[in-house]
Amino acid sequence: MVGLAIAIITGFALWRMGYLSPATAHEIRMTDNSRSAYVAKNLADGHGYTTNDLPAALLDFYHREGRLDDARWENADRFPLTAYAIAGLYKLTGSTSYAVGITLYNAVMFVAFLLVLYALGRAIWGERAAALLAVALALAHPYTYRFLYFKDADSQLLATATFLALYHFLSGPAHTASRRLRIGLGTLLGLTFLARPNVGAAFALALAFFGLRAAWRDRADGARAVLRKLLIGYGVVAAVMIAWTIPFAIDSLREWGTPFFSANNLYQLPLGTRFGMGTDTWWKYNEPGHTLSLAEMWRAAPDDMRLKLTTSWLETARATFRMYGGELALTLIVAMVAARRRRPADATATDADADASPPAPIDGIRRMLGIAGFAVLFNLAALPLYAYQRFSFVHYLAFALPMVWVTAGYALAVTFAKIAAFWPTLVEHVRRRLPLYATGLAIAIVAWSLGSRASMTNPWLIEPGRWANRHWLAALFVVVAAIGFRWLTRPVTFNRAVALVVLVVLARWRGDGEIRRGRKVFFPMTDRPAAVLRERTGLVSSLALQAEVAWESGRRNIPAPEYALHLYSYRFDHQLVVEDVYLESAGALIQTGLGPFAHAAPGFETYARLQRFGGSLPGYERVLHVPGTLQIGALVADKASTIFRLVDPAAADRVADTPTRLELGSPEAIVHTAYGFDGYVRLDGRPAVITTDAIARRYQGSREIPAEPIGITYFLGARTPRALELEVYGAGATTLRVTHNVDLFSYTRRSELARHQLATVALRPGWQTVRVELPPALLRRGLNKLGLSVDAMPATVLCPAALEPAACLAAPRPALANGRPDLAPQRIVRTEGDGPAIALNTGLLLGTLTFVD
C-alpha cells in the first residue's frame, strides 16, 4: 500500500511538471544527470566509459595527458556509479533514450528511496505510523522532488539504505552480525562511495570510530580476541567495501595515474575565487599551463578560499533552517529526550551483558543521529572548497535528511496518538453541537469575504472563491471531506492513513518554478537547431545545456568560453577544429532576474549581441538563426537559436595575427567587443558602437563584478604594436581611463590595477582620437584585452536629427542599475538615420581601433 501511494505521487509530480507529455518530455534533460545518462549510453553502445562533453576548464589537462585528440574522450567527470547503473537499465529495457536514462531511472530510484525510508522508520521505531509520517514529511516538502526530476535520487537511496544497514549492524556486537548484513553493509558503503565519495567516506569513518570504540571497550579480553572480533565484524565490511571500489581505482590508475581520480577536483576548484571570473568553470577557459591545485589556490587566493568556507557555512545554515525548520525542531526535541533517557549504568552488568541486550529505539536514534551529524560536519569541511562563495549545500547534505524525517515522523506519531485518544470525545462534542458549529462556519465564510470587491463573475463569497481557484485540489478535498464526514469519524486504519497522506501530499504539491523558468530559458523554441546540428559530425562549441548537443546530434561538444575569442584559442592552443558554434538564447541566459548567467562571466554578453545584432565570427557562416522573445511575468528577454558553421579555416587562422584596424562601429567586429556594449549608430558620418552600464546592471550587488565596465579583446601575433589609436565620441565631458590585460584569465587583484594602467584622458564632447602607448611588459602573444572606464554614464538619448526634442525625451528610459526609476535629466546626442530614439546610460561611443607599429 505504501509503495503504491509513493508511485502514485511520483507519477503525479512527473505529469504536472510536464515530463510525461510528448511535447515537453525532453525537458527532463535540464539536469546534471543528463551527462551521466549519455556516458551510460556510450557504455551501452559499446564505446566504453567515454563522454561527448568536456568542460572548457579541462582542455589543458586533457591536452597534457594526450587525451584531447581521442576519438572519444575518456570520462573523468564525477564518480562512475550513476553512469553504470543507467547503462544497466539501458540493457535491461533495450532502449538508450533519455526517457529511460533520466526519467525512468530517476523515478525508479525515487520510489525505491522512499520505500527504504519507510523501512528505516519501521526498523528504528518498530511501528508503521512513524515510518509513514516520515515518508509523508518527505513527500510534503517541495524540495524533495528535486531528487526526482533533477538529480541524486540514487544517492539518496544509497544513503538511506546505508543508514538502515548501519542501524542493524550497530544494534549488537559487530562480530555477531549475520554474514548477509556484513556483506550488505560493505556493499552499500562501496556503492555510496562510488556515487558520492564525500558521503561514502564519511560513513566509513563513522563506522571506523565505532570499531575503535568496540576495540577499546573489549580491551580486557586481550589483543587476540579483540582483533578476531574486529576482523569478523568490521573487517568483513571494510573488505567488501574495498572490493567494490578496487575496479574503479585500477581503471583510474591506468587512465590517469591516480586512484579514484575525478576531474571535478580540478575544474570546480576555482569556483568562487577570482580565477573563476564569476562563472561556472564548466565554461571557463584556463590559460595553458596554469591548471591550479588546491595548494596553489590557497597560496594565490587565500582570502577567497576562506570566504568560500565561512560564507557557505552561514548560507547553508540559513537555508537549512528556512527550508526544514519544523522538521529540525521536532528532531531536536526527540534528540533532547534521547539524551535525557540514557539508561543508568548497572554496576553489576558487564559489557557483554550490555551488548546482548537489544537497544531501545531511543538509543538507536541517538546513535544514528550522531552518524548523520558527523557526516554533515565532514562534508561542510570539504565541499565549500569546490563551490562558490555564499553557496547553500542543502542539496548536497540531503543525505542526512532521512534521519531527520524518521525522527520528526516519530514525534508526529506520538502527537497524533494523543490526538487519536481524544478524537472520539471531540467527534461526540461536535455531533451534539453540530447546528452551532455549522452556523459559526457559515458566518466565518461570509466574514472572510467582507471588504472584498465584488464583480460580475464573482458577486459574493469572493475570497473563498479566489482561494478555491488557487488551490482547486485542496478545495476538492474539502468538499469530499464534508460529504464523507462520517467516514472521517471512524477509527483511522493504516490503509486509511495512507490514503489520507496521498490526499494531503497531492493537495500540497507545488511545481518547481525555478526549474520551469530554467526550461523556458534553456530549451529552443523549435527543433531546427537539432536538425542543423545533425548535418555534420565534427566538434561543436555551444552556449547551451550540458549534453544537449550530444543528445540531439551525437556530436562532441566543448562549452563556449567566457570570451568569444577564446573559441579561436581552442584552435591555436589545442589544435581543435570547432566545426559548429551553437548559441541558445544567450540574451535570456544573462538577463538579470531571469537567466542563470546574469552574474556569470562578463564576456557572455558577446554571445547575446551576436544573436541580437547579427554579427559574425571570422571564418564562420551563420547557417541558422531563429529569433524570438521570452516573457515570464514582467521580465522580457531576447530568445534565439543561432548556429555558426566553419566555412573558411584560413580566415579563422588569420585571427591569430595582430590586426591592423578593428572597425568596432560595425557589427562584424562584435566578437571583439567583449562586454559593456549595446547597439550601433552613425554620428557625423562615422559608424559607432554604443557603450553602456550593462556590467553595472548585470552585477548589481555582486562581488564578482569586473574591474572595468568596458572590455575589448583581440589577438596579438608575431607583430607587436607600439601603440593603439582609438576613435572615441564623447557624449559629454568626462575622464577616460585605459588599462590593458586586466581580468584576462582571472580577475586581477585590485592592488595590481595600477600596474595595468595605460592612460588617463580628459574627453570633450564629440569625436576625438585617443592614442595610447603599449608597454611591452603588458603584452602577450595570444588573447589580449583593452579595458575602458569613464567617470560616469549619465542618462542619454541617442536621437535621429529629424525628431523633435520632445519626441527624443519620450523614448522609454531604462531603470537604474539598482532597478529604481532614473529621474536624472537626459542629454540628447543627435544621430543619423531614421531609426527610433534610444534612451540609455552611456558616456562614450567607439569607432575604430588602430594598431600602430
Tab-separated table of N, CA and C in Angstrom, residues 373-480:
chain	number	residue	atom	x	y	z
A	373	GLY	N	25.064	13.491	11.844
A	373	GLY	CA	25.678	14.766	12.178
A	373	GLY	C	27.154	14.805	11.851
A	374	PHE	N	27.861	13.709	12.142
A	374	PHE	CA	29.282	13.659	11.799
A	374	PHE	C	29.478	13.764	10.289
A	375	ALA	N	28.663	13.054	9.520
A	375	ALA	CA	28.797	13.090	8.062
A	375	ALA	C	28.541	14.494	7.518
A	376	VAL	N	27.590	15.211	8.115
A	376	VAL	CA	27.315	16.584	7.687
A	376	VAL	C	28.522	17.473	7.960
A	377	LEU	N	29.086	17.383	9.164
A	377	LEU	CA	30.253	18.198	9.503
A	377	LEU	C	31.443	17.852	8.613
A	378	PHE	N	31.623	16.584	8.329
A	378	PHE	CA	32.711	16.148	7.446
A	378	PHE	C	32.578	16.801	6.080
A	379	ASN	N	31.357	16.831	5.560
A	379	ASN	CA	31.146	17.413	4.233
A	379	ASN	C	31.252	18.931	4.251
A	380	LEU	N	30.820	19.555	5.329
A	380	LEU	CA	30.941	21.007	5.411
A	380	LEU	C	32.394	21.455	5.483
A	381	ALA	N	33.270	20.569	5.915
A	381	ALA	CA	34.690	20.911	5.960
A	381	ALA	C	35.345	20.819	4.591
A	382	ALA	N	34.759	20.041	3.674
A	382	ALA	CA	35.417	19.794	2.385
A	382	ALA	C	34.692	20.401	1.195
A	383	LEU	N	33.374	20.280	1.146
A	383	LEU	CA	32.640	20.685	-0.048
A	383	LEU	C	32.802	22.152	-0.423
A	384	PRO	N	32.803	23.094	0.534
A	384	PRO	CA	32.918	24.510	0.125
A	384	PRO	C	34.203	24.838	-0.626
A	385	LEU	N	35.232	23.995	-0.511
A	385	LEU	CA	36.462	24.261	-1.252
A	385	LEU	C	36.244	24.174	-2.759
A	386	TYR	N	35.160	23.521	-3.177
A	386	TYR	CA	34.923	23.273	-4.595
A	386	TYR	C	33.619	23.923	-5.060
A	387	ALA	N	33.264	25.044	-4.458
A	387	ALA	CA	31.996	25.687	-4.821
A	387	ALA	C	32.142	27.197	-4.733
A	388	TYR	N	31.046	27.875	-5.036
A	388	TYR	CA	31.017	29.332	-4.978
A	388	TYR	C	31.047	29.820	-3.532
A	389	GLN	N	31.284	31.106	-3.366
A	389	GLN	CA	31.052	31.732	-2.078
A	389	GLN	C	29.545	31.863	-1.861
A	390	ARG	N	29.155	31.872	-0.584
A	390	ARG	CA	27.737	32.007	-0.217
A	390	ARG	C	26.878	30.950	-0.914
A	391	PHE	N	27.412	29.749	-1.008
A	391	PHE	CA	26.691	28.660	-1.674
A	391	PHE	C	25.997	27.807	-0.619
A	392	SER	N	24.730	27.519	-0.847
A	392	SER	CA	23.981	26.664	0.070
A	392	SER	C	24.165	25.196	-0.321
A	393	PHE	N	24.610	24.389	0.633
A	393	PHE	CA	24.853	22.978	0.365
A	393	PHE	C	23.698	22.094	0.829
A	394	VAL	N	22.508	22.667	0.912
A	394	VAL	CA	21.365	21.880	1.371
A	394	VAL	C	21.193	20.629	0.517
A	395	HIS	N	21.309	20.777	-0.790
A	395	HIS	CA	21.112	19.621	-1.664
A	395	HIS	C	22.176	18.555	-1.409
A	396	TYR	N	23.405	18.968	-1.211
A	396	TYR	CA	24.500	18.017	-1.075
A	396	TYR	C	24.638	17.471	0.343
A	397	LEU	N	23.889	18.028	1.287
A	397	LEU	CA	23.822	17.483	2.636
A	397	LEU	C	22.504	16.743	2.868
A	398	ALA	N	21.723	16.608	1.812
A	398	ALA	CA	20.406	15.996	1.943
A	398	ALA	C	20.488	14.516	2.286
A	399	PHE	N	21.674	13.909	2.183
A	399	PHE	CA	21.800	12.511	2.570
A	399	PHE	C	21.441	12.307	4.043
A	400	ALA	N	21.509	13.373	4.873
A	400	ALA	CA	21.165	13.276	6.291
A	400	ALA	C	19.672	13.454	6.538
A	401	LEU	N	18.937	13.920	5.531
A	401	LEU	CA	17.505	14.169	5.729
A	401	LEU	C	16.718	12.920	6.123
A	402	PRO	N	17.036	11.720	5.623
A	402	PRO	CA	16.267	10.552	6.081
A	402	PRO	C	16.224	10.412	7.598
A	403	MET	N	17.337	10.691	8.273
A	403	MET	CA	17.325	10.590	9.726
A	403	MET	C	16.469	11.702	10.347
A	404	VAL	N	16.469	12.875	9.731
A	404	VAL	CA	15.611	13.963	10.221
A	404	VAL	C	14.153	13.585	10.045
A	405	TRP	N	13.806	13.084	8.881
A	405	TRP	CA	12.406	12.719	8.629
A	405	TRP	C	11.943	11.581	9.538
A	406	VAL	N	12.800	10.593	9.722
A	406	VAL	CA	12.422	9.465	10.572
A	406	VAL	C	12.196	9.929	12.007
A	407	THR	N	13.059	10.806	12.481
A	407	THR	CA	12.927	11.287	13.854
A	407	THR	C	11.704	12.193	14.000
A	408	ALA	N	11.531	13.119	13.051
A	408	ALA	CA	10.378	14.012	13.102
A	408	ALA	C	9.079	13.224	12.922
A	409	GLY	N	9.102	12.182	12.099
A	409	GLY	CA	7.919	11.346	11.921
A	409	GLY	C	7.503	10.671	13.210
A	410	TYR	N	8.488	10.247	13.986
A	410	TYR	CA	8.167	9.641	15.293
A	410	TYR	C	7.526	10.662	16.223
A	411	ALA	N	8.076	11.888	16.220
A	411	ALA	CA	7.495	12.933	17.070
A	411	ALA	C	6.044	13.204	16.675
A	412	LEU	N	5.769	13.235	15.364
A	412	LEU	CA	4.393	13.442	14.918
A	412	LEU	C	3.508	12.257	15.275
A	413	ALA	N	4.066	11.053	15.188
A	413	ALA	CA	3.279	9.860	15.514
A	413	ALA	C	2.844	9.888	16.973
A	414	VAL	N	3.751	10.281	17.869
A	414	VAL	CA	3.390	10.388	19.287
A	414	VAL	C	2.308	11.442	19.476
A	415	THR	N	2.464	12.571	18.771
A	415	THR	CA	1.469	13.648	18.893
A	415	THR	C	0.109	13.198	18.383
A	416	PHE	N	0.095	12.558	17.215
A	416	PHE	CA	-1.170	12.109	16.644
A	416	PHE	C	-1.813	11.010	17.488
A	417	ALA	N	-0.995	10.197	18.147
A	417	ALA	CA	-1.553	9.152	19.019
A	417	ALA	C	-2.329	9.776	20.169
A	418	LYS	N	-1.792	10.864	20.706
A	418	LYS	CA	-2.503	11.543	21.784
A	418	LYS	C	-3.782	12.194	21.257
A	419	ILE	N	-3.704	12.735	20.028
A	419	ILE	CA	-4.912	13.316	19.429
A	419	ILE	C	-5.950	12.226	19.168
A	420	ALA	N	-5.482	11.053	18.688
A	420	ALA	CA	-6.403	9.955	18.400
A	420	ALA	C	-7.125	9.496	19.655
A	421	ALA	N	-6.420	9.523	20.788
A	421	ALA	CA	-7.064	9.128	22.033
A	421	ALA	C	-8.188	10.093	22.413
A	422	PHE	N	-8.030	11.356	22.025
A	422	PHE	CA	-9.030	12.375	22.346
A	422	PHE	C	-10.084	12.517	21.243
A	423	TRP	N	-9.828	11.917	20.055
A	423	TRP	CA	-10.678	12.119	18.892
A	423	TRP	C	-12.133	11.710	19.125
A	424	PRO	N	-12.438	10.531	19.700
A	424	PRO	CA	-13.859	10.175	19.900
A	424	PRO	C	-14.619	11.209	20.736
A	425	THR	N	-13.966	11.726	21.770
A	425	THR	CA	-14.607	12.755	22.589
A	425	THR	C	-14.896	14.005	21.768
A	426	LEU	N	-13.923	14.404	20.916
A	426	LEU	CA	-14.098	15.585	20.079
A	426	LEU	C	-15.233	15.387	19.077
A	427	VAL	N	-15.300	14.200	18.467
A	427	VAL	CA	-16.356	13.917	17.489
A	427	VAL	C	-17.728	13.968	18.152
A	428	GLU	N	-17.836	13.383	19.310
A	428	GLU	CA	-19.116	13.391	20.013
A	428	GLU	C	-19.517	14.815	20.392
A	429	HIS	N	-18.525	15.619	20.778
A	429	HIS	CA	-18.795	17.025	21.123
A	429	HIS	C	-19.348	17.787	19.918
A	430	VAL	N	-18.736	17.582	18.749
A	430	VAL	CA	-19.194	18.279	17.546
A	430	VAL	C	-20.588	17.803	17.149
A	431	ARG	N	-20.851	16.507	17.261
A	431	ARG	CA	-22.152	15.984	16.869
A	431	ARG	C	-23.269	16.606	17.712
A	432	ARG	N	-23.015	16.765	18.967
A	432	ARG	CA	-24.042	17.318	19.840
A	432	ARG	C	-24.318	18.788	19.533
A	433	ARG	N	-23.333	19.483	19.031
A	433	ARG	CA	-23.473	20.922	18.773
A	433	ARG	C	-23.299	21.245	17.287
A	434	LEU	N	-23.691	20.312	16.444
A	434	LEU	CA	-23.478	20.477	15.005
A	434	LEU	C	-24.155	21.734	14.451
A	435	PRO	N	-25.408	22.024	14.787
A	435	PRO	CA	-26.012	23.276	14.247
A	435	PRO	C	-25.216	24.519	14.645
A	436	LEU	N	-24.742	24.544	15.890
A	436	LEU	CA	-23.978	25.711	16.338
A	436	LEU	C	-22.694	25.879	15.530
A	437	TYR	N	-21.945	24.788	15.322
A	437	TYR	CA	-20.693	24.867	14.569
A	437	TYR	C	-20.945	25.170	13.092
A	438	ALA	N	-22.032	24.620	12.524
A	438	ALA	CA	-22.352	24.908	11.130
A	438	ALA	C	-22.673	26.383	10.942
A	439	THR	N	-23.418	26.956	11.888
A	439	THR	CA	-23.731	28.390	11.813
A	439	THR	C	-22.465	29.225	11.929
A	440	GLY	N	-21.605	28.853	12.867
A	440	GLY	CA	-20.332	29.581	13.018
A	440	GLY	C	-19.478	29.513	11.774
A	441	LEU	N	-19.458	28.335	11.125
A	441	LEU	CA	-18.686	28.195	9.896
A	441	LEU	C	-19.242	29.075	8.789
A	442	ALA	N	-20.556	29.131	8.652
A	442	ALA	CA	-21.173	29.977	7.628
A	442	ALA	C	-20.863	31.451	7.881
A	443	ILE	N	-20.935	31.866	9.153
A	443	ILE	CA	-20.616	33.262	9.475
A	443	ILE	C	-19.159	33.565	9.166
A	444	ALA	N	-18.260	32.611	9.468
A	444	ALA	CA	-16.831	32.817	9.203
A	444	ALA	C	-16.561	32.956	7.704
A	445	ILE	N	-17.255	32.161	6.885
A	445	ILE	CA	-17.056	32.240	5.437
A	445	ILE	C	-17.520	33.589	4.904
A	446	VAL	N	-18.660	34.059	5.415
A	446	VAL	CA	-19.148	35.371	4.985
A	446	VAL	C	-18.200	36.464	5.448
A	447	ALA	N	-17.737	36.362	6.697
A	447	ALA	CA	-16.812	37.368	7.217
A	447	ALA	C	-15.504	37.381	6.437
A	448	TRP	N	-15.122	36.226	5.962
A	448	TRP	CA	-13.888	36.107	5.161
A	448	TRP	C	-13.946	37.021	3.936
A	449	SER	N	-15.156	37.203	3.397
A	449	SER	CA	-15.314	37.996	2.183
A	449	SER	C	-15.626	39.455	2.445
A	450	LEU	N	-15.796	39.845	3.681
A	450	LEU	CA	-16.102	41.246	3.961
A	450	LEU	C	-14.965	42.148	3.511
A	451	GLY	N	-15.304	43.224	2.864
A	451	GLY	CA	-14.280	44.159	2.403
A	451	GLY	C	-13.755	43.848	1.019
A	452	SER	N	-14.089	42.683	0.472
A	452	SER	CA	-13.632	42.347	-0.867
A	452	SER	C	-14.532	43.000	-1.911
A	453	ARG	N	-13.953	43.298	-3.040
A	453	ARG	CA	-14.720	43.902	-4.123
A	453	ARG	C	-15.428	42.831	-4.938
A	454	ALA	N	-16.724	43.019	-5.126
A	454	ALA	CA	-17.476	42.069	-5.932
A	454	ALA	C	-17.243	42.340	-7.409
A	455	SER	N	-17.600	41.378	-8.229
A	455	SER	CA	-17.507	41.533	-9.678
A	455	SER	C	-18.695	40.833	-10.303
A	456	MET	N	-18.859	41.042	-11.615
A	456	MET	CA	-19.984	40.424	-12.308
A	456	MET	C	-19.864	38.906	-12.313
A	457	THR	N	-18.625	38.424	-12.376
A	457	THR	CA	-18.430	36.972	-12.442
A	457	THR	C	-18.309	36.344	-11.062
A	458	ASN	N	-18.081	37.154	-10.021
A	458	ASN	CA	-17.906	36.618	-8.673
A	458	ASN	C	-18.572	37.596	-7.691
A	459	PRO	N	-19.897	37.617	-7.658
A	459	PRO	CA	-20.583	38.686	-6.925
A	459	PRO	C	-20.517	38.551	-5.407
A	460	TRP	N	-20.310	37.362	-4.881
A	460	TRP	CA	-20.234	37.217	-3.444
A	460	TRP	C	-19.358	36.015	-3.103
A	461	LEU	N	-18.994	35.908	-1.845
A	461	LEU	CA	-18.035	34.881	-1.407
A	461	LEU	C	-16.745	34.963	-2.226
A	462	ILE	N	-16.243	36.178	-2.380
A	462	ILE	CA	-15.106	36.411	-3.270
A	462	ILE	C	-13.849	35.700	-2.781
A	463	GLU	N	-13.503	35.930	-1.522
A	463	GLU	CA	-12.253	35.376	-1.021
A	463	GLU	C	-12.254	33.842	-1.007
A	464	PRO	N	-13.308	33.177	-0.542
A	464	PRO	CA	-13.319	31.714	-0.657
A	464	PRO	C	-13.225	31.248	-2.101
A	465	GLY	N	-13.864	32.000	-3.011
A	465	GLY	CA	-13.779	31.625	-4.424
A	465	GLY	C	-12.373	31.752	-4.963
A	466	ARG	N	-11.686	32.853	-4.579
A	466	ARG	CA	-10.298	33.024	-5.017
A	466	ARG	C	-9.414	31.918	-4.464
A	467	TRP	N	-9.638	31.586	-3.193
A	467	TRP	CA	-8.832	30.514	-2.598
A	467	TRP	C	-9.080	29.198	-3.323
A	468	ALA	N	-10.330	28.899	-3.600
A	468	ALA	CA	-10.644	27.657	-4.297
A	468	ALA	C	-10.045	27.643	-5.706
A	469	ASN	N	-9.975	28.822	-6.344
A	469	ASN	CA	-9.389	28.892	-7.679
A	469	ASN	C	-7.883	28.629	-7.633
A	470	ARG	N	-7.220	29.173	-6.603
A	470	ARG	CA	-5.773	28.984	-6.493
A	470	ARG	C	-5.425	27.583	-6.009
A	471	HIS	N	-6.281	27.022	-5.161
A	471	HIS	CA	-5.997	25.719	-4.550
A	471	HIS	C	-7.157	24.764	-4.869
A	472	TRP	N	-7.331	24.511	-6.166
A	472	TRP	CA	-8.508	23.756	-6.588
A	472	TRP	C	-8.519	22.333	-6.031
A	473	LEU	N	-7.327	21.720	-5.945
A	473	LEU	CA	-7.272	20.342	-5.463
A	473	LEU	C	-7.607	20.283	-3.974
A	474	ALA	N	-7.059	21.241	-3.212
A	474	ALA	CA	-7.356	21.286	-1.784
A	474	ALA	C	-8.844	21.575	-1.566
A	475	ALA	N	-9.417	22.466	-2.395
A	475	ALA	CA	-10.834	22.771	-2.276
A	475	ALA	C	-11.685	21.530	-2.552
A	476	LEU	N	-11.242	20.732	-3.552
A	476	LEU	CA	-11.964	19.491	-3.845
A	476	LEU	C	-11.915	18.542	-2.659
A	477	PHE	N	-10.769	18.476	-1.998
A	477	PHE	CA	-10.652	17.605	-0.828
A	477	PHE	C	-11.553	18.087	0.312
A	478	VAL	N	-11.686	19.417	0.453
A	478	VAL	CA	-12.573	19.953	1.490
A	478	VAL	C	-14.014	19.525	1.228
A	479	VAL	N	-14.414	19.604	-0.030
A	479	VAL	CA	-15.778	19.188	-0.383
A	479	VAL	C	-15.978	17.697	-0.105
A	480	VAL	N	-14.997	16.899	-0.512
A	480	VAL	CA	-15.092	15.448	-0.277
A	480	VAL	C	-15.143	15.153	1.207
